[in-house]
Amino acid sequence: QNQTRYAQYLVDARESGPNSVGTVAGGVYTAFASSNLGNATALPLSQLFVALGSHDRHIRDDSFYNQTDLITSLKMGTLRHDLIVGLEVGNERNAVSSSSRNLAGSSFFAVVPLTDPTYADGAGLASTPGNVINARATTFAPYVNDTITFTKEWKLVAGLRHDRFAASLSNSINTPSATSQVVDFTSVRSGLIYQPTETQSYYVSYGTSFDPSLEALTVTNGTQSLDPEKNRSYEVGGKWDLLGGNLSVSSALFDVEKTNARTQIATGVYDLAGDVRVRGFELGAAGRISKRWQILVGSTQLDAEIVKAADGTQGNTPANTPRNSASAWTTYNLTAEWEIGTGLT
């Protein structure tokens, strides 16, 4: 089987956000020194201020990906093998033109109290052109996956994938002015599945993955020469079909760890000396209330921690990692062709 996908995204964004944290004395704002990597201070929150800057940008992203799988099944003695041998190739190009709406001679358009900020968005200020980024990346990744059936109840899954990721990036103003990297990485996945009956299944799994510094076609200067970050994950879970197949329930416990996370050890200097770990539990259910009416619900609890870092963030929770999250979705088939739905997260 073969799947080919081309996508083009055009983004025009006018966005503002905090640039720095500091203090105000005599009407003059002073940001914490860049050497204060963790923004550490003994001052109470009520005495802290935030400088707001605009982060406007025009983005064009073009991507092309092709994935081909050769699938076969064979028996070797008492064992059955379901084999997938595949190749994924991809190319992505990204162009970003930045601009800003800030006060003259400043990197911000407003300074607001941290604890009770007033609304400000920089509207009406002239836009100043900024950095232009042009980046591209290619991916070449052969892989193989084998599902080995020992008995009706027991299966073993084993997979191997080798990625060759090549990326380049140039900046018109920012540093580095130009950089590139080529990364070769072999990742593995494995799992043991136990299916005692037709309606229940249990599994344990292990896998690895990697994150190069140019993965998102952006780069923090000082990280481009580093090896990729490495991740490993462990998971145990189960799935049950109930009510004659009208309800499916699943749950899982997992442990994901980035064992060599990038961390800033000095201004502009980074090392793979960090460690980030996320332990979690998830529960999901998908059911059919009637022949036409379906509902899906799920919840996840995450215990995330920056276990090791040199930038003052050790012991904190990683950004964008909620302690609890949940979602619910329901759909109704009006006809064979039309379906309506709504949901929340």
PDB file of C-alpha atoms in Angstrom, residues 21-282:
ATOM      1  CA  VAL A  21      10.130  39.673  33.892  1.00  0.00           C
ATOM      2  CA  GLY A  22      11.669  42.493  35.911  1.00  0.00           C
ATOM      3  CA  THR A  23      11.148  45.449  38.212  1.00  0.00           C
ATOM      4  CA  VAL A  24      10.058  49.092  37.841  1.00  0.00           C
ATOM      5  CA  ALA A  25      11.761  51.941  39.696  1.00  0.00           C
ATOM      6  CA  GLY A  26      11.117  55.620  38.959  1.00  0.00           C
ATOM      7  CA  GLY A  27       9.012  54.624  35.964  1.00  0.00           C
ATOM      8  CA  VAL A  28      11.912  52.713  34.374  1.00  0.00           C
ATOM      9  CA  TYR A  29      11.622  48.981  33.679  1.00  0.00           C
ATOM     10  CA  THR A  30      14.658  46.751  34.303  1.00  0.00           C
ATOM     11  CA  ALA A  31      14.540  43.101  33.218  1.00  0.00           C
ATOM     12  CA  PHE A  32      16.260  40.387  35.191  1.00  0.00           C
ATOM     13  CA  ALA A  33      19.787  39.760  33.948  1.00  0.00           C
ATOM     14  CA  SER A  34      20.179  37.078  31.292  1.00  0.00           C
ATOM     15  CA  SER A  35      22.656  35.342  33.593  1.00  0.00           C
ATOM     16  CA  ASN A  36      19.740  34.741  35.998  1.00  0.00           C
ATOM     17  CA  LEU A  37      18.662  31.697  34.026  1.00  0.00           C
ATOM     18  CA  GLY A  38      15.754  30.759  36.282  1.00  0.00           C
ATOM     19  CA  ASN A  39      14.458  34.328  36.897  1.00  0.00           C
ATOM     20  CA  ALA A  40      15.104  33.673  40.597  1.00  0.00           C
ATOM     21  CA  THR A  41      14.190  36.479  42.986  1.00  0.00           C
ATOM     22  CA  ALA A  42      13.232  37.002  46.626  1.00  0.00           C
ATOM     23  CA  LEU A  43      10.821  39.807  45.718  1.00  0.00           C
ATOM     24  CA  PRO A  44       7.099  39.189  46.214  1.00  0.00           C
ATOM     25  CA  LEU A  45       4.994  38.724  43.063  1.00  0.00           C
ATOM     26  CA  SER A  46       3.278  42.053  43.671  1.00  0.00           C
ATOM     27  CA  GLN A  47       6.586  43.857  42.980  1.00  0.00           C
ATOM     28  CA  LEU A  48       7.257  42.120  39.664  1.00  0.00           C
ATOM     29  CA  PHE A  49       6.406  43.412  36.193  1.00  0.00           C
ATOM     30  CA  VAL A  50       6.187  41.846  32.738  1.00  0.00           C
ATOM     31  CA  ALA A  51       7.337  43.443  29.479  1.00  0.00           C
ATOM     32  CA  LEU A  52       4.986  42.582  26.629  1.00  0.00           C
ATOM     33  CA  GLY A  53       6.265  42.349  23.069  1.00  0.00           C
ATOM     34  CA  SER A  54       4.637  41.494  19.759  1.00  0.00           C
ATOM     35  CA  HIS A  55       5.566  38.381  17.830  1.00  0.00           C
ATOM     36  CA  ASP A  56       3.924  38.951  14.445  1.00  0.00           C
ATOM     37  CA  ARG A  57       4.803  36.691  11.553  1.00  0.00           C
ATOM     38  CA  HIS A  58       3.888  35.432   8.104  1.00  0.00           C
ATOM     39  CA  ILE A  59       4.488  31.701   7.620  1.00  0.00           C
ATOM     40  CA  ARG A  60       4.400  29.456   4.566  1.00  0.00           C
ATOM     41  CA  ASP A  61       4.952  25.752   5.126  1.00  0.00           C
ATOM     42  CA  ASP A  62       4.999  23.148   2.321  1.00  0.00           C
ATOM     43  CA  SER A  63       5.384  19.449   3.020  1.00  0.00           C
ATOM     44  CA  PHE A  64       5.409  16.296   0.915  1.00  0.00           C
ATOM     45  CA  TYR A  65       5.440  12.803   2.411  1.00  0.00           C
ATOM     46  CA  ASN A  66       5.290   9.385   0.788  1.00  0.00           C
ATOM     47  CA  GLN A  67       4.957   6.121   2.698  1.00  0.00           C
ATOM     48  CA  THR A  68       5.049   2.673   1.100  1.00  0.00           C
ATOM     49  CA  ASP A  69       4.333  -0.585   2.958  1.00  0.00           C
ATOM     50  CA  LEU A  70       4.866  -4.142   1.779  1.00  0.00           C
ATOM     51  CA  ILE A  71       2.670  -6.454   3.858  1.00  0.00           C
ATOM     52  CA  THR A  72       2.794 -10.232   4.024  1.00  0.00           C
ATOM     53  CA  SER A  73       1.973 -13.134   6.342  1.00  0.00           C
ATOM     54  CA  LEU A  74       3.821 -16.422   6.640  1.00  0.00           C
ATOM     55  CA  LYS A  75       4.114 -19.427   8.944  1.00  0.00           C
ATOM     56  CA  MET A  76       7.375 -20.792  10.304  1.00  0.00           C
ATOM     57  CA  GLY A  77       6.685 -23.973  12.233  1.00  0.00           C
ATOM     58  CA  THR A  78       4.056 -23.186  14.833  1.00  0.00           C
ATOM     59  CA  LEU A  79       4.623 -19.426  14.583  1.00  0.00           C
ATOM     60  CA  ARG A  80       2.710 -17.003  12.381  1.00  0.00           C
ATOM     61  CA  HIS A  81       4.468 -13.814  11.227  1.00  0.00           C
ATOM     62  CA  ASP A  82       2.601 -10.714  10.008  1.00  0.00           C
ATOM     63  CA  LEU A  83       5.367  -8.615   8.455  1.00  0.00           C
ATOM     64  CA  ILE A  84       5.391  -4.990   7.378  1.00  0.00           C
ATOM     65  CA  VAL A  85       8.438  -3.642   5.525  1.00  0.00           C
ATOM     66  CA  GLY A  86       8.193   0.025   4.651  1.00  0.00           C
ATOM     67  CA  LEU A  87       9.875   3.231   3.613  1.00  0.00           C
ATOM     68  CA  GLU A  88       8.929   6.813   4.426  1.00  0.00           C
ATOM     69  CA  VAL A  89      10.400   9.764   2.545  1.00  0.00           C
ATOM     70  CA  GLY A  90       9.533  13.381   3.142  1.00  0.00           C
ATOM     71  CA  ASN A  91      10.473  16.929   2.339  1.00  0.00           C
ATOM     72  CA  GLU A  92       9.369  20.059   4.182  1.00  0.00           C
ATOM     73  CA  ARG A  93      10.067  23.728   3.501  1.00  0.00           C
ATOM     74  CA  ASN A  94       9.299  26.559   5.892  1.00  0.00           C
ATOM     75  CA  ALA A  95       9.560  30.328   5.399  1.00  0.00           C
ATOM     76  CA  VAL A  96       8.858  32.747   8.266  1.00  0.00           C
ATOM     77  CA  SER A  97       8.928  36.550   8.037  1.00  0.00           C
ATOM     78  CA  SER A  98       8.772  38.211  11.461  1.00  0.00           C
ATOM     79  CA  SER A  99       7.833  41.755  12.432  1.00  0.00           C
ATOM     80  CA  SER A 100       7.171  43.639  15.652  1.00  0.00           C
ATOM     81  CA  ARG A 101       5.071  46.506  17.021  1.00  0.00           C
ATOM     82  CA  ASN A 102       7.132  47.900  19.903  1.00  0.00           C
ATOM     83  CA  LEU A 103       7.869  51.267  21.445  1.00  0.00           C
ATOM     84  CA  ALA A 104      10.734  53.151  19.828  1.00  0.00           C
ATOM     85  CA  GLY A 105      14.078  51.886  21.079  1.00  0.00           C
ATOM     86  CA  SER A 106      12.477  49.052  23.052  1.00  0.00           C
ATOM     87  CA  SER A 107      11.819  45.349  22.633  1.00  0.00           C
ATOM     88  CA  PHE A 108       8.352  45.741  24.154  1.00  0.00           C
ATOM     89  CA  PHE A 109       5.179  47.810  23.701  1.00  0.00           C
ATOM     90  CA  ALA A 110       3.928  47.807  27.313  1.00  0.00           C
ATOM     91  CA  VAL A 111       4.959  46.958  30.865  1.00  0.00           C
ATOM     92  CA  VAL A 112       2.223  45.550  33.119  1.00  0.00           C
ATOM     93  CA  PRO A 113       2.096  44.247  36.712  1.00  0.00           C
ATOM     94  CA  LEU A 114       2.541  40.497  36.984  1.00  0.00           C
ATOM     95  CA  THR A 115      -0.285  39.889  39.480  1.00  0.00           C
ATOM     96  CA  ASP A 116      -2.911  42.309  38.084  1.00  0.00           C
ATOM     97  CA  PRO A 117      -2.013  43.112  34.468  1.00  0.00           C
ATOM     98  CA  THR A 118      -3.911  45.712  32.496  1.00  0.00           C
ATOM     99  CA  TYR A 119      -4.931  44.864  28.927  1.00  0.00           C
ATOM    100  CA  ALA A 120      -2.463  45.918  26.235  1.00  0.00           C
ATOM    101  CA  ASP A 121      -1.931  44.656  22.691  1.00  0.00           C
ATOM    102  CA  GLY A 122       0.293  47.207  20.932  1.00  0.00           C
ATOM    103  CA  ALA A 123      -2.441  48.164  18.492  1.00  0.00           C
ATOM    104  CA  GLY A 124      -1.730  51.315  16.496  1.00  0.00           C
ATOM    105  CA  LEU A 125       2.037  51.007  16.668  1.00  0.00           C
ATOM    106  CA  ALA A 126       3.998  50.876  13.426  1.00  0.00           C
ATOM    107  CA  SER A 127       5.234  47.457  12.337  1.00  0.00           C
ATOM    108  CA  THR A 128       9.000  46.969  11.994  1.00  0.00           C
ATOM    109  CA  PRO A 129      10.290  44.143   9.749  1.00  0.00           C
ATOM    110  CA  GLY A 130      12.375  41.568  11.572  1.00  0.00           C
ATOM    111  CA  ASN A 131      14.143  38.287  10.995  1.00  0.00           C
ATOM    112  CA  VAL A 132      13.406  36.104   7.968  1.00  0.00           C
ATOM    113  CA  ILE A 133      13.891  32.337   8.342  1.00  0.00           C
ATOM    114  CA  ASN A 134      14.178  29.874   5.478  1.00  0.00           C
ATOM    115  CA  ALA A 135      14.417  26.232   6.465  1.00  0.00           C
ATOM    116  CA  ARG A 136      14.060  22.825   4.886  1.00  0.00           C
ATOM    117  CA  ALA A 137      14.334  19.207   5.954  1.00  0.00           C
ATOM    118  CA  THR A 138      14.308  15.794   4.330  1.00  0.00           C
ATOM    119  CA  THR A 139      13.500  12.461   5.933  1.00  0.00           C
ATOM    120  CA  PHE A 140      14.480   9.006   4.704  1.00  0.00           C
ATOM    121  CA  ALA A 141      13.328   6.183   6.966  1.00  0.00           C
ATOM    122  CA  PRO A 142      13.152   2.444   6.235  1.00  0.00           C
ATOM    123  CA  TYR A 143      11.451   0.273   8.854  1.00  0.00           C
ATOM    124  CA  VAL A 144      10.289  -3.265   9.570  1.00  0.00           C
ATOM    125  CA  ASN A 145       7.629  -4.536  11.955  1.00  0.00           C
ATOM    126  CA  ASP A 146       6.779  -8.141  12.822  1.00  0.00           C
ATOM    127  CA  THR A 147       3.771  -9.388  14.778  1.00  0.00           C
ATOM    128  CA  ILE A 148       4.510 -12.946  15.904  1.00  0.00           C
ATOM    129  CA  THR A 149       1.567 -15.106  16.960  1.00  0.00           C
ATOM    130  CA  PHE A 150       2.596 -17.895  19.352  1.00  0.00           C
ATOM    131  CA  THR A 151      -0.878 -19.089  20.315  1.00  0.00           C
ATOM    132  CA  LYS A 152      -4.402 -17.740  20.071  1.00  0.00           C
ATOM    133  CA  GLU A 153      -3.791 -15.809  23.296  1.00  0.00           C
ATOM    134  CA  TRP A 154      -0.178 -14.604  22.969  1.00  0.00           C
ATOM    135  CA  LYS A 155       1.434 -12.242  20.452  1.00  0.00           C
ATOM    136  CA  LEU A 156       4.776 -10.432  20.294  1.00  0.00           C
ATOM    137  CA  VAL A 157       5.306  -7.190  18.372  1.00  0.00           C
ATOM    138  CA  ALA A 158       8.829  -6.097  17.374  1.00  0.00           C
ATOM    139  CA  GLY A 159       9.812  -3.188  15.176  1.00  0.00           C
ATOM    140  CA  LEU A 160      12.912  -1.351  13.987  1.00  0.00           C
ATOM    141  CA  ARG A 161      13.144   2.007  12.183  1.00  0.00           C
ATOM    142  CA  HIS A 162      16.196   3.935  10.986  1.00  0.00           C
ATOM    143  CA  ASP A 163      15.770   7.663  10.328  1.00  0.00           C
ATOM    144  CA  ARG A 164      18.124   9.848   8.364  1.00  0.00           C
ATOM    145  CA  PHE A 165      17.072  13.427   9.040  1.00  0.00           C
ATOM    146  CA  ALA A 166      18.834  16.261   7.198  1.00  0.00           C
ATOM    147  CA  ALA A 167      17.884  19.869   7.871  1.00  0.00           C
ATOM    148  CA  SER A 168      19.218  23.343   7.085  1.00  0.00           C
ATOM    149  CA  LEU A 169      18.206  26.797   8.256  1.00  0.00           C
ATOM    150  CA  SER A 170      19.195  30.390   7.558  1.00  0.00           C
ATOM    151  CA  ASN A 171      18.412  33.644   9.389  1.00  0.00           C
ATOM    152  CA  SER A 172      18.545  37.127   7.853  1.00  0.00           C
ATOM    153  CA  ILE A 173      19.217  38.850  11.210  1.00  0.00           C
ATOM    154  CA  ASN A 174      19.340  36.378  14.073  1.00  0.00           C
ATOM    155  CA  THR A 175      22.105  33.904  14.785  1.00  0.00           C
ATOM    156  CA  PRO A 176      23.086  31.465  13.537  1.00  0.00           C
ATOM    157  CA  SER A 177      23.045  33.050  10.094  1.00  0.00           C
ATOM    158  CA  ALA A 178      23.134  29.557   8.600  1.00  0.00           C
ATOM    159  CA  THR A 179      23.300  26.073  10.036  1.00  0.00           C
ATOM    160  CA  SER A 180      22.634  22.490   9.034  1.00  0.00           C
ATOM    161  CA  GLN A 181      22.670  19.041  10.582  1.00  0.00           C
ATOM    162  CA  VAL A 182      22.361  15.408   9.538  1.00  0.00           C
ATOM    163  CA  VAL A 183      21.091  12.933  12.112  1.00  0.00           C
ATOM    164  CA  ASP A 184      21.008   9.132  11.883  1.00  0.00           C
ATOM    165  CA  PHE A 185      18.980   7.373  14.553  1.00  0.00           C
ATOM    166  CA  THR A 186      17.609   3.849  14.981  1.00  0.00           C
ATOM    167  CA  SER A 187      14.513   3.510  17.142  1.00  0.00           C
ATOM    168  CA  VAL A 188      12.851   0.349  18.399  1.00  0.00           C
ATOM    169  CA  ARG A 189       9.386  -0.694  19.498  1.00  0.00           C
ATOM    170  CA  SER A 190       8.285  -3.913  21.143  1.00  0.00           C
ATOM    171  CA  GLY A 191       5.240  -5.252  22.894  1.00  0.00           C
ATOM    172  CA  LEU A 192       3.702  -8.383  24.362  1.00  0.00           C
ATOM    173  CA  ILE A 193      -0.051  -8.912  23.931  1.00  0.00           C
ATOM    174  CA  TYR A 194      -2.262 -11.290  25.895  1.00  0.00           C
ATOM    175  CA  GLN A 195      -5.829 -11.917  24.669  1.00  0.00           C
ATOM    176  CA  PRO A 196      -7.494 -14.488  26.957  1.00  0.00           C
ATOM    177  CA  THR A 197     -10.902 -14.020  25.275  1.00  0.00           C
ATOM    178  CA  GLU A 198     -12.382 -12.292  22.249  1.00  0.00           C
ATOM    179  CA  THR A 199     -13.512  -9.361  24.406  1.00  0.00           C
ATOM    180  CA  GLN A 200     -10.385  -8.510  26.402  1.00  0.00           C
ATOM    181  CA  SER A 201      -6.775  -7.715  25.641  1.00  0.00           C
ATOM    182  CA  TYR A 202      -3.736  -6.784  27.785  1.00  0.00           C
ATOM    183  CA  TYR A 203      -0.323  -5.534  26.745  1.00  0.00           C
ATOM    184  CA  VAL A 204       3.073  -4.229  27.836  1.00  0.00           C
ATOM    185  CA  SER A 205       5.222  -2.175  25.470  1.00  0.00           C
ATOM    186  CA  TYR A 206       8.549  -0.387  25.173  1.00  0.00           C
ATOM    187  CA  GLY A 207       9.746   2.108  22.581  1.00  0.00           C
ATOM    188  CA  THR A 208      12.387   4.716  21.802  1.00  0.00           C
ATOM    189  CA  SER A 209      12.380   7.927  19.763  1.00  0.00           C
ATOM    190  CA  PHE A 210      14.510  11.029  19.182  1.00  0.00           C
ATOM    191  CA  ASP A 211      14.241  14.826  18.811  1.00  0.00           C
ATOM    192  CA  PRO A 212      16.892  16.652  16.734  1.00  0.00           C
ATOM    193  CA  SER A 213      17.460  20.334  17.524  1.00  0.00           C
ATOM    194  CA  LEU A 214      16.214  21.365  14.036  1.00  0.00           C
ATOM    195  CA  GLU A 215      13.207  19.041  14.174  1.00  0.00           C
ATOM    196  CA  ALA A 216      10.581  21.830  14.054  1.00  0.00           C
ATOM    197  CA  LEU A 217      12.615  23.762  11.424  1.00  0.00           C
ATOM    198  CA  THR A 218      13.599  26.253  14.123  1.00  0.00           C
ATOM    199  CA  VAL A 219      16.714  26.307  16.262  1.00  0.00           C
ATOM    200  CA  THR A 220      17.921  27.856  19.499  1.00  0.00           C
ATOM    201  CA  ASN A 221      21.419  29.137  18.813  1.00  0.00           C
ATOM    202  CA  GLY A 222      23.909  26.977  20.671  1.00  0.00           C
ATOM    203  CA  THR A 223      21.969  23.726  20.248  1.00  0.00           C
ATOM    204  CA  GLN A 224      22.602  23.017  16.550  1.00  0.00           C
ATOM    205  CA  SER A 225      25.775  21.031  17.161  1.00  0.00           C
ATOM    206  CA  LEU A 226      24.207  18.785  19.823  1.00  0.00           C
ATOM    207  CA  ASP A 227      23.201  15.189  19.238  1.00  0.00           C
ATOM    208  CA  PRO A 228      19.432  14.532  19.263  1.00  0.00           C
ATOM    209  CA  GLU A 229      17.531  14.160  22.509  1.00  0.00           C
ATOM    210  CA  LYS A 230      16.588  10.541  23.237  1.00  0.00           C
ATOM    211  CA  ASN A 231      13.261   9.346  24.616  1.00  0.00           C
ATOM    212  CA  ARG A 232      12.136   6.010  25.996  1.00  0.00           C
ATOM    213  CA  SER A 233       8.650   4.933  26.963  1.00  0.00           C
ATOM    214  CA  TYR A 234       7.126   2.074  28.933  1.00  0.00           C
ATOM    215  CA  GLU A 235       3.417   1.296  28.893  1.00  0.00           C
ATOM    216  CA  VAL A 236       1.036  -1.315  30.282  1.00  0.00           C
ATOM    217  CA  GLY A 237      -2.648  -1.352  29.501  1.00  0.00           C
ATOM    218  CA  GLY A 238      -5.800  -3.203  28.641  1.00  0.00           C
ATOM    219  CA  LYS A 239      -8.936  -3.050  26.522  1.00  0.00           C
ATOM    220  CA  TRP A 240     -12.351  -4.563  27.165  1.00  0.00           C
ATOM    221  CA  ASP A 241     -15.409  -4.902  24.915  1.00  0.00           C
ATOM    222  CA  LEU A 242     -18.659  -4.855  26.908  1.00  0.00           C
ATOM    223  CA  LEU A 243     -22.424  -4.879  26.334  1.00  0.00           C
ATOM    224  CA  GLY A 244     -22.195  -7.066  23.278  1.00  0.00           C
ATOM    225  CA  GLY A 245     -19.626  -4.813  21.616  1.00  0.00           C
ATOM    226  CA  ASN A 246     -21.597  -1.590  22.188  1.00  0.00           C
ATOM    227  CA  LEU A 247     -19.050  -0.325  24.729  1.00  0.00           C
ATOM    228  CA  SER A 248     -15.256  -0.416  24.520  1.00  0.00           C
ATOM    229  CA  VAL A 249     -13.167   0.597  27.535  1.00  0.00           C
ATOM    230  CA  SER A 250      -9.391   1.053  27.605  1.00  0.00           C
ATOM    231  CA  SER A 251      -6.854   2.102  30.219  1.00  0.00           C
ATOM    232  CA  ALA A 252      -3.088   2.446  30.385  1.00  0.00           C
ATOM    233  CA  LEU A 253      -0.233   3.360  32.715  1.00  0.00           C
ATOM    234  CA  PHE A 254       2.850   4.880  31.090  1.00  0.00           C
ATOM    235  CA  ASP A 255       6.264   6.289  31.862  1.00  0.00           C
ATOM    236  CA  VAL A 256       7.999   8.513  29.284  1.00  0.00           C
ATOM    237  CA  GLU A 257      11.466   9.916  29.893  1.00  0.00           C
ATOM    238  CA  LYS A 258      13.721  12.242  27.910  1.00  0.00           C
ATOM    239  CA  THR A 259      17.057  10.998  29.165  1.00  0.00           C
ATOM    240  CA  ASN A 260      19.377  13.674  27.714  1.00  0.00           C
ATOM    241  CA  ALA A 261      17.273  16.820  27.483  1.00  0.00           C
ATOM    242  CA  ARG A 262      18.845  20.029  26.222  1.00  0.00           C
ATOM    243  CA  THR A 263      19.577  22.448  29.069  1.00  0.00           C
ATOM    244  CA  GLN A 264      21.283  25.840  29.159  1.00  0.00           C
ATOM    245  CA  ILE A 265      24.430  25.701  31.295  1.00  0.00           C
ATOM    246  CA  ALA A 266      25.519  29.293  30.609  1.00  0.00           C
ATOM    247  CA  THR A 267      24.388  32.192  28.424  1.00  0.00           C
ATOM    248  CA  GLY A 268      24.172  30.785  24.896  1.00  0.00           C
ATOM    249  CA  VAL A 269      25.742  27.464  25.932  1.00  0.00           C
ATOM    250  CA  TYR A 270      23.713  24.245  26.006  1.00  0.00           C
ATOM    251  CA  ASP A 271      24.417  20.650  26.924  1.00  0.00           C
ATOM    252  CA  LEU A 272      22.519  17.341  26.866  1.00  0.00           C
ATOM    253  CA  ALA A 273      22.613  17.135  30.650  1.00  0.00           C
ATOM    254  CA  GLY A 274      18.910  17.375  31.448  1.00  0.00           C
ATOM    255  CA  ASP A 275      16.253  14.817  32.259  1.00  0.00           C
ATOM    256  CA  VAL A 276      12.474  15.178  31.882  1.00  0.00           C
ATOM    257  CA  ARG A 277      10.034  12.503  33.011  1.00  0.00           C
ATOM    258  CA  VAL A 278       6.267  12.108  32.615  1.00  0.00           C
ATOM    259  CA  ARG A 279       4.314   9.382  34.377  1.00  0.00           C
ATOM    260  CA  GLY A 280       0.646   9.069  33.616  1.00  0.00           C
ATOM    261  CA  PHE A 281      -2.618   7.202  33.547  1.00  0.00           C
ATOM    262  CA  GLU A 282      -5.296   7.363  30.895  1.00  0.00           C
TER     263      GLU A 282
END
